[in-house]
Amino acid sequence: MNKLSLIGLLSLVIRRDLVLAMRRRADVLTTLIFFIIVVSLFPLGVGPEMDMLRKMAPGVIWVAALLASMLSLGRMFSADHLDGTLEQMMLVPQSLSVLVLAKILAHWMVSGLPLVIMAPVLGLQFDMTTQAIGVLIVALLLGTPILSMVGAVGAALTLGLRGGGALVSLLVLPLCIPVLIFGAGAAEAVVSGTSVSSHLSLLGALLVMALIFTPWVTALALRISME
Amino acid sequence: MNWGEFFAMNGYAWYIWGSFGMALLVFIVEIVMVRHRRALILQQLHLMGNAEDL
Amino acid sequence: MVPWFACSAAIMFVAGLYISFFVAPTDIQQGEAYRIMFIHVPASILSMFIYLVMAGYAALGLIFNTRLSSMMASALAPTGALLAFLSLWTGALWGKPMWGAWWVWDARLTSELILLFLYLGFIALHASIDDPRRADRASALLAIIGSVNVPIIYFSVQWWNTLHQGASVKLTGTSMHVAMQQGMYTMMLAVWLYAIAVSLLRVRSIILERESKTQWVSELMEIKR
Amino acid sequence: MLEISNLACSRGDHLLFSDLNFSLSAGELLQVQGANGSGKTSLLRTLCGFMMPVAGEICWRGQNIRELGDQFYAEMIYLGHLNAIKDELNALENLRIGAGLAGCKVDDKQVIAALRRMGLRGRETLSVKVLSQGQRRRVALARLLLCNASLWILDEPLTALDVGAVELMQDLIGEHLVNNGMVIYTTHQPLEVVGVATRRLTLS
């Protein structure tokens, strides 16, 4: 009997979560549609002046992405918690952090990546320039994984609690402010002509930091929640 | 300085008394809540103690 | 211990209020409105300091599994939240006549607001977990994450702000009058003592609540009855 | 090889049991008994390291399981109240992933053999959604066959199983014990393994 390597575990869990997500396609689509609807509501709310829309587009898209990622957080661990798979996951002979990282990556591919892919279309709706859209995509690519990671900590902490959905937003949203600021700031910097790279590099630094700490913290939170 | 002048605070009365009033309110509310909580627990403990005697 | 702290807090409050309203002179630039500072500054500083103390206690509870420090952390949270609220409220009331706006998206203000949210998150998480041990440990983790994030948020907001608008408003009056300083320190001490008193009072309730089944509480009840 | 000394467990602030001592060596079977709420599940979950004991320690091959961590997990398998089975997947996929989480790589032949052993011939690729409760339990139990963990911790393994499956379980446990395995389980149903004296631990 062969032992499973760390990479093997990582890919096993990612593949598993992706297969599961594909068999529950409706959930994935809900997040994406929610994102599109929220972004599309803004012009209806503030009026159709193109100048203003162009200016606020990055912020709107980022806030909508933030809200959409909150929407899917509840599912991250709860299904596995309910059917006992999470218990088995805590007993993996490899580090739980790696497993958590795999779950976060899978979650991002299912709920973050579609938003990134959809964003350029929405950017065009708001009459953003091509360059600004490009920067927005890069910023979203760097930023949405952080949202998934920080969200994972919140989801793990509120595992199995009544009213967990609202609670997780209360816990996670304040912590996501830096991502929002730098993410939206990067695209806005294109418009105002200031340095884009500083925003993006700060976002990258946040990503690296989150990548190092959040899987570990999430694993700890899961252990606490499973007790 | 007379009291009317003092309370008027040179036209800033609303702001100043709003601040200090809210501070006072917050402190009082907090103390009342803590005391209430304590009273509730003591009451409950008495109930439990009595129940054990029965 | 509680009455001692409570009494000294009350005395300090009276003294502090006396100094702040009757002794301290009117500020040249800000007029009478600066007197809000006497409550605003202590509330702000304490709300931040209490968060650190709370996170410290929470970390102690998480690492060494000591129940008392976790209880201390959960006793401090409501006081901290109220002080954070008070700081925002008084800040807004000071900002309106001084800056002409109730709210400015300044780094300090935003961080204080986030701090309030962190407190509320801590309290809400603690309240929604039924198992007290899990509640302690989960909210302790949240408190620690929060204390790591506050500086990040502070700097990111500051950075964001300086990019947006050039001049952010700074506190005026660097060289304070002696009486003003005295008033400030006295009020600070008063709020400090008050926070200690009220948290001790609260932690006593929490201990009673949590240890209600153990021996010494029932013995205590015997005496009281 | 598994030694429990002075163990105390609590659920919330409520103390379930204290000063629990026992040890289990290769080839031994231990049944944990006790009324509802006496802490059977909590004991098993503590053995798995999900719950922190209030006092005492659990040693595996002379070392505390907290320090052993992954090494201990590689040698044990736990089956809880919940089956850890996904409705969206079929039995084969479920087991492949289940075994992967337990840290072993298996190929489809082994999985199918295990499922057939559990009496699920012809249902290997059916979605678990259409299986009955008992059949799901069988899928979960098939995991025991895939990983050669020496310590089995089974929480109510016989729930929803019919008479045939209970007999099958007795055989499986018997085989495992012959191969120097160890089994700790809780149950309300009688479970007699031929040729092995069941040790009983009663929690009160």
Short mmCIF file of N, CA and C in Angstrom, two decimals, chain A residues 1-5 8-9 12-13 15-17 19-21 23-24 77-96 99 103 222-227, chain D residues 11 45 48-52 66 70-71 73-74 76-90 93 96-106 110 143 145-148:
data_model
loop_
_atom_site.label_atom_id
_atom_site.label_comp_id
_atom_site.label_asym_id
_atom_site.label_seq_id
_atom_site.Cartn_x
_atom_site.Cartn_y
_atom_site.Cartn_z
N MET A 1 0.86 -1.21 0.00
CA MET A 1 0.00 0.00 0.00
C MET A 1 0.88 1.25 0.00
N ASN A 2 0.69 2.08 -0.97
CA ASN A 2 1.55 3.27 -1.07
C ASN A 2 1.01 4.39 -0.21
N LYS A 3 1.95 5.18 0.25
CA LYS A 3 1.53 6.36 1.00
C LYS A 3 1.31 7.52 0.03
N LEU A 4 0.33 8.32 0.34
CA LEU A 4 0.02 9.44 -0.54
C LEU A 4 0.97 10.60 -0.23
N SER A 5 1.52 11.19 -1.27
CA SER A 5 2.43 12.31 -1.03
C SER A 5 1.63 13.59 -0.75
N GLY A 8 0.14 14.81 -3.81
CA GLY A 8 -0.96 13.91 -4.14
C GLY A 8 -2.21 14.28 -3.38
N LEU A 9 -2.04 14.57 -2.08
CA LEU A 9 -3.18 14.96 -1.25
C LEU A 9 -3.78 16.26 -1.76
N LEU A 12 -5.61 15.64 -4.92
CA LEU A 12 -6.80 14.83 -4.65
C LEU A 12 -7.95 15.69 -4.13
N VAL A 13 -7.62 16.54 -3.14
CA VAL A 13 -8.69 17.35 -2.54
C VAL A 13 -9.21 18.38 -3.53
N ARG A 15 -9.21 18.14 -6.80
CA ARG A 15 -10.04 17.46 -7.80
C ARG A 15 -11.39 17.08 -7.21
N ARG A 16 -11.36 16.61 -5.98
CA ARG A 16 -12.61 16.21 -5.35
C ARG A 16 -13.58 17.39 -5.25
N ASP A 17 -13.06 18.53 -4.76
CA ASP A 17 -13.94 19.68 -4.58
C ASP A 17 -14.45 20.20 -5.92
N VAL A 19 -14.94 18.36 -8.65
CA VAL A 19 -15.98 17.42 -9.11
C VAL A 19 -17.29 17.68 -8.38
N LEU A 20 -17.18 17.86 -7.06
CA LEU A 20 -18.39 18.12 -6.29
C LEU A 20 -19.07 19.39 -6.76
N ALA A 21 -18.25 20.42 -7.02
CA ALA A 21 -18.83 21.70 -7.46
C ALA A 21 -19.51 21.53 -8.81
N ARG A 23 -20.90 18.91 -9.91
CA ARG A 23 -22.18 18.19 -9.77
C ARG A 23 -23.23 19.03 -9.06
N ARG A 24 -22.80 20.16 -8.51
CA ARG A 24 -23.78 21.08 -7.91
C ARG A 24 -23.62 22.44 -8.58
N PHE A 77 -16.87 24.75 4.20
CA PHE A 77 -16.65 23.60 5.07
C PHE A 77 -17.94 22.95 5.53
N SER A 78 -19.07 23.64 5.38
CA SER A 78 -20.27 23.16 6.08
C SER A 78 -20.76 21.82 5.53
N ALA A 79 -20.71 21.63 4.21
CA ALA A 79 -21.20 20.37 3.66
C ALA A 79 -20.34 19.21 4.17
N ASP A 80 -19.04 19.41 4.18
CA ASP A 80 -18.15 18.37 4.68
C ASP A 80 -18.33 18.15 6.17
N HIS A 81 -18.68 19.23 6.87
CA HIS A 81 -18.90 19.11 8.30
C HIS A 81 -20.14 18.26 8.57
N LEU A 82 -21.19 18.49 7.78
CA LEU A 82 -22.46 17.81 8.02
C LEU A 82 -22.37 16.31 7.75
N ASP A 83 -21.64 15.91 6.72
CA ASP A 83 -21.62 14.47 6.43
C ASP A 83 -20.41 13.75 7.02
N GLY A 84 -19.63 14.45 7.83
CA GLY A 84 -18.56 13.76 8.54
C GLY A 84 -17.24 13.71 7.79
N THR A 85 -17.22 14.21 6.56
CA THR A 85 -15.96 14.16 5.81
C THR A 85 -14.88 15.00 6.50
N LEU A 86 -15.32 16.08 7.12
CA LEU A 86 -14.35 16.97 7.76
C LEU A 86 -13.61 16.23 8.88
N GLU A 87 -14.33 15.40 9.62
CA GLU A 87 -13.68 14.60 10.66
C GLU A 87 -12.57 13.77 10.05
N GLN A 88 -12.87 13.15 8.91
CA GLN A 88 -11.85 12.32 8.27
C GLN A 88 -10.68 13.18 7.80
N MET A 89 -11.01 14.41 7.37
CA MET A 89 -9.95 15.29 6.89
C MET A 89 -9.00 15.66 8.01
N MET A 90 -9.55 15.77 9.24
CA MET A 90 -8.67 16.14 10.34
C MET A 90 -7.73 14.99 10.70
N LEU A 91 -8.06 13.80 10.21
CA LEU A 91 -7.24 12.64 10.55
C LEU A 91 -6.24 12.31 9.46
N VAL A 92 -6.07 13.21 8.47
CA VAL A 92 -5.09 12.91 7.44
C VAL A 92 -3.71 12.86 8.09
N PRO A 93 -2.93 11.87 7.67
CA PRO A 93 -1.60 11.75 8.25
C PRO A 93 -0.65 12.83 7.75
N GLN A 94 -1.13 13.70 6.88
CA GLN A 94 -0.29 14.84 6.49
C GLN A 94 -0.82 16.09 7.17
N SER A 95 -0.16 17.20 6.91
CA SER A 95 -0.56 18.40 7.61
C SER A 95 -1.94 18.86 7.16
N LEU A 96 -2.72 19.23 8.14
CA LEU A 96 -4.08 19.70 7.85
C LEU A 96 -4.03 21.01 7.06
N LEU A 99 -4.17 20.46 3.40
CA LEU A 99 -5.52 20.10 2.99
C LEU A 99 -6.41 21.35 2.92
N LYS A 103 -8.41 23.06 -0.21
CA LYS A 103 -9.83 23.42 -0.22
C LYS A 103 -10.01 24.89 -0.59
N LEU A 222 -10.35 25.22 12.54
CA LEU A 222 -11.13 24.01 12.32
C LEU A 222 -11.00 23.08 13.52
N ARG A 223 -9.77 22.96 14.03
CA ARG A 223 -9.58 22.09 15.19
C ARG A 223 -10.41 22.58 16.38
N ILE A 224 -10.43 23.91 16.54
CA ILE A 224 -11.21 24.47 17.63
C ILE A 224 -12.69 24.19 17.41
N SER A 225 -13.14 24.39 16.17
CA SER A 225 -14.57 24.26 15.90
C SER A 225 -15.04 22.81 15.96
N MET A 226 -14.14 21.88 15.68
CA MET A 226 -14.56 20.48 15.65
C MET A 226 -14.65 19.90 17.05
N GLU A 227 -14.05 20.57 18.01
CA GLU A 227 -13.97 19.99 19.35
C GLU A 227 -15.35 19.70 19.92
N ARG D 11 -17.50 17.96 28.32
CA ARG D 11 -18.23 18.52 27.18
C ARG D 11 -18.71 19.88 27.65
N ARG D 45 -13.75 10.37 20.37
CA ARG D 45 -13.28 11.59 19.70
C ARG D 45 -12.01 12.12 20.37
N CYS D 48 -9.15 10.22 19.07
CA CYS D 48 -8.77 10.67 17.73
C CYS D 48 -8.05 12.01 17.76
N GLY D 49 -8.07 12.67 18.91
CA GLY D 49 -7.44 13.97 18.99
C GLY D 49 -8.32 15.13 18.57
N PHE D 50 -9.60 14.86 18.34
CA PHE D 50 -10.51 15.98 18.03
C PHE D 50 -10.71 16.84 19.26
N MET D 51 -10.86 16.15 20.39
CA MET D 51 -11.12 16.87 21.63
C MET D 51 -9.89 16.81 22.51
N MET D 52 -9.66 17.91 23.23
CA MET D 52 -8.55 17.92 24.15
C MET D 52 -9.01 17.36 25.48
N ARG D 66 -0.52 13.62 20.96
CA ARG D 66 -0.40 15.03 20.58
C ARG D 66 0.96 15.27 19.93
N ASP D 70 0.83 13.16 13.07
CA ASP D 70 0.62 12.46 11.80
C ASP D 70 0.96 10.97 11.87
N GLN D 71 2.01 10.65 12.62
CA GLN D 71 2.42 9.24 12.72
C GLN D 71 1.30 8.38 13.30
N TYR D 73 -1.94 9.23 13.23
CA TYR D 73 -3.06 9.22 12.30
C TYR D 73 -2.85 8.23 11.16
N ALA D 74 -1.58 7.99 10.79
CA ALA D 74 -1.31 7.05 9.72
C ALA D 74 -1.64 5.63 10.13
N MET D 76 -4.13 4.76 12.38
CA MET D 76 -5.48 4.54 12.91
C MET D 76 -6.52 4.91 11.87
N ILE D 77 -7.71 4.42 12.08
CA ILE D 77 -8.82 4.79 11.22
C ILE D 77 -10.04 4.98 12.12
N TYR D 78 -10.79 6.01 11.83
CA TYR D 78 -11.93 6.34 12.67
C TYR D 78 -13.20 6.35 11.83
N LEU D 79 -14.24 5.76 12.36
CA LEU D 79 -15.52 5.78 11.67
C LEU D 79 -16.55 6.31 12.66
N GLY D 80 -17.06 7.48 12.39
CA GLY D 80 -17.95 8.12 13.34
C GLY D 80 -19.41 7.81 13.08
N HIS D 81 -20.27 8.56 13.76
CA HIS D 81 -21.71 8.43 13.51
C HIS D 81 -22.02 8.73 12.06
N LEU D 82 -21.29 9.72 11.55
CA LEU D 82 -21.54 10.15 10.17
C LEU D 82 -20.70 9.33 9.23
N ASN D 83 -21.24 9.08 8.05
CA ASN D 83 -20.59 8.16 7.14
C ASN D 83 -19.44 8.77 6.35
N ALA D 84 -19.36 10.09 6.34
CA ALA D 84 -18.33 10.76 5.54
C ALA D 84 -18.43 10.37 4.07
N ILE D 85 -19.67 10.34 3.58
CA ILE D 85 -19.91 9.94 2.20
C ILE D 85 -20.69 11.04 1.51
N LYS D 86 -20.26 11.34 0.28
CA LYS D 86 -20.92 12.42 -0.46
C LYS D 86 -22.02 11.86 -1.34
N ASP D 87 -23.19 12.47 -1.25
CA ASP D 87 -24.32 12.05 -2.08
C ASP D 87 -24.03 12.21 -3.56
N GLU D 88 -23.23 13.21 -3.89
CA GLU D 88 -23.02 13.54 -5.31
C GLU D 88 -22.10 12.55 -6.01
N LEU D 89 -21.35 11.78 -5.22
CA LEU D 89 -20.38 10.87 -5.82
C LEU D 89 -20.91 9.44 -5.76
N ASN D 90 -20.32 8.56 -6.57
CA ASN D 90 -20.71 7.16 -6.45
C ASN D 90 -19.80 6.46 -5.43
N GLU D 93 -16.00 6.40 -6.21
CA GLU D 93 -15.32 7.70 -6.03
C GLU D 93 -15.20 8.04 -4.55
N ARG D 96 -12.44 6.01 -3.02
CA ARG D 96 -11.11 6.40 -3.49
C ARG D 96 -10.65 7.65 -2.72
N ILE D 97 -11.57 8.59 -2.59
CA ILE D 97 -11.23 9.82 -1.86
C ILE D 97 -11.06 9.55 -0.37
N GLY D 98 -11.96 8.72 0.16
CA GLY D 98 -11.87 8.41 1.59
C GLY D 98 -10.52 7.79 1.93
N ALA D 99 -10.08 6.87 1.07
CA ALA D 99 -8.79 6.23 1.31
C ALA D 99 -7.66 7.25 1.15
N GLY D 100 -7.82 8.14 0.17
CA GLY D 100 -6.81 9.17 -0.04
C GLY D 100 -6.66 10.05 1.18
N LEU D 101 -7.79 10.41 1.79
CA LEU D 101 -7.74 11.24 3.00
C LEU D 101 -7.09 10.47 4.14
N ALA D 102 -7.26 9.16 4.13
CA ALA D 102 -6.62 8.37 5.18
C ALA D 102 -5.13 8.20 4.87
N GLY D 103 -4.69 8.74 3.76
CA GLY D 103 -3.27 8.76 3.47
C GLY D 103 -2.78 7.58 2.66
N CYS D 104 -3.67 6.79 2.06
CA CYS D 104 -3.14 5.71 1.25
C CYS D 104 -3.65 5.81 -0.18
N LYS D 105 -2.79 5.38 -1.05
CA LYS D 105 -3.11 5.42 -2.47
C LYS D 105 -3.69 4.06 -2.83
N VAL D 106 -4.85 4.05 -3.43
CA VAL D 106 -5.44 2.76 -3.80
C VAL D 106 -5.82 2.81 -5.26
N GLN D 110 -8.70 -2.50 -6.07
CA GLN D 110 -8.79 -2.72 -4.63
C GLN D 110 -10.12 -2.22 -4.10
N ARG D 143 -14.11 1.24 3.89
CA ARG D 143 -12.84 1.96 4.06
C ARG D 143 -11.87 1.23 4.97
N LEU D 145 -11.26 -1.77 4.97
CA LEU D 145 -10.54 -2.80 4.24
C LEU D 145 -9.41 -2.21 3.39
N LEU D 146 -9.53 -0.93 3.09
CA LEU D 146 -8.60 -0.35 2.12
C LEU D 146 -7.28 0.07 2.74
N CYS D 147 -7.34 0.52 3.98
CA CYS D 147 -6.11 1.01 4.59
C CYS D 147 -5.73 0.05 5.69
N ASN D 148 -4.50 -0.38 5.69
CA ASN D 148 -4.15 -1.31 6.75
C ASN D 148 -3.72 -0.54 8.00
#
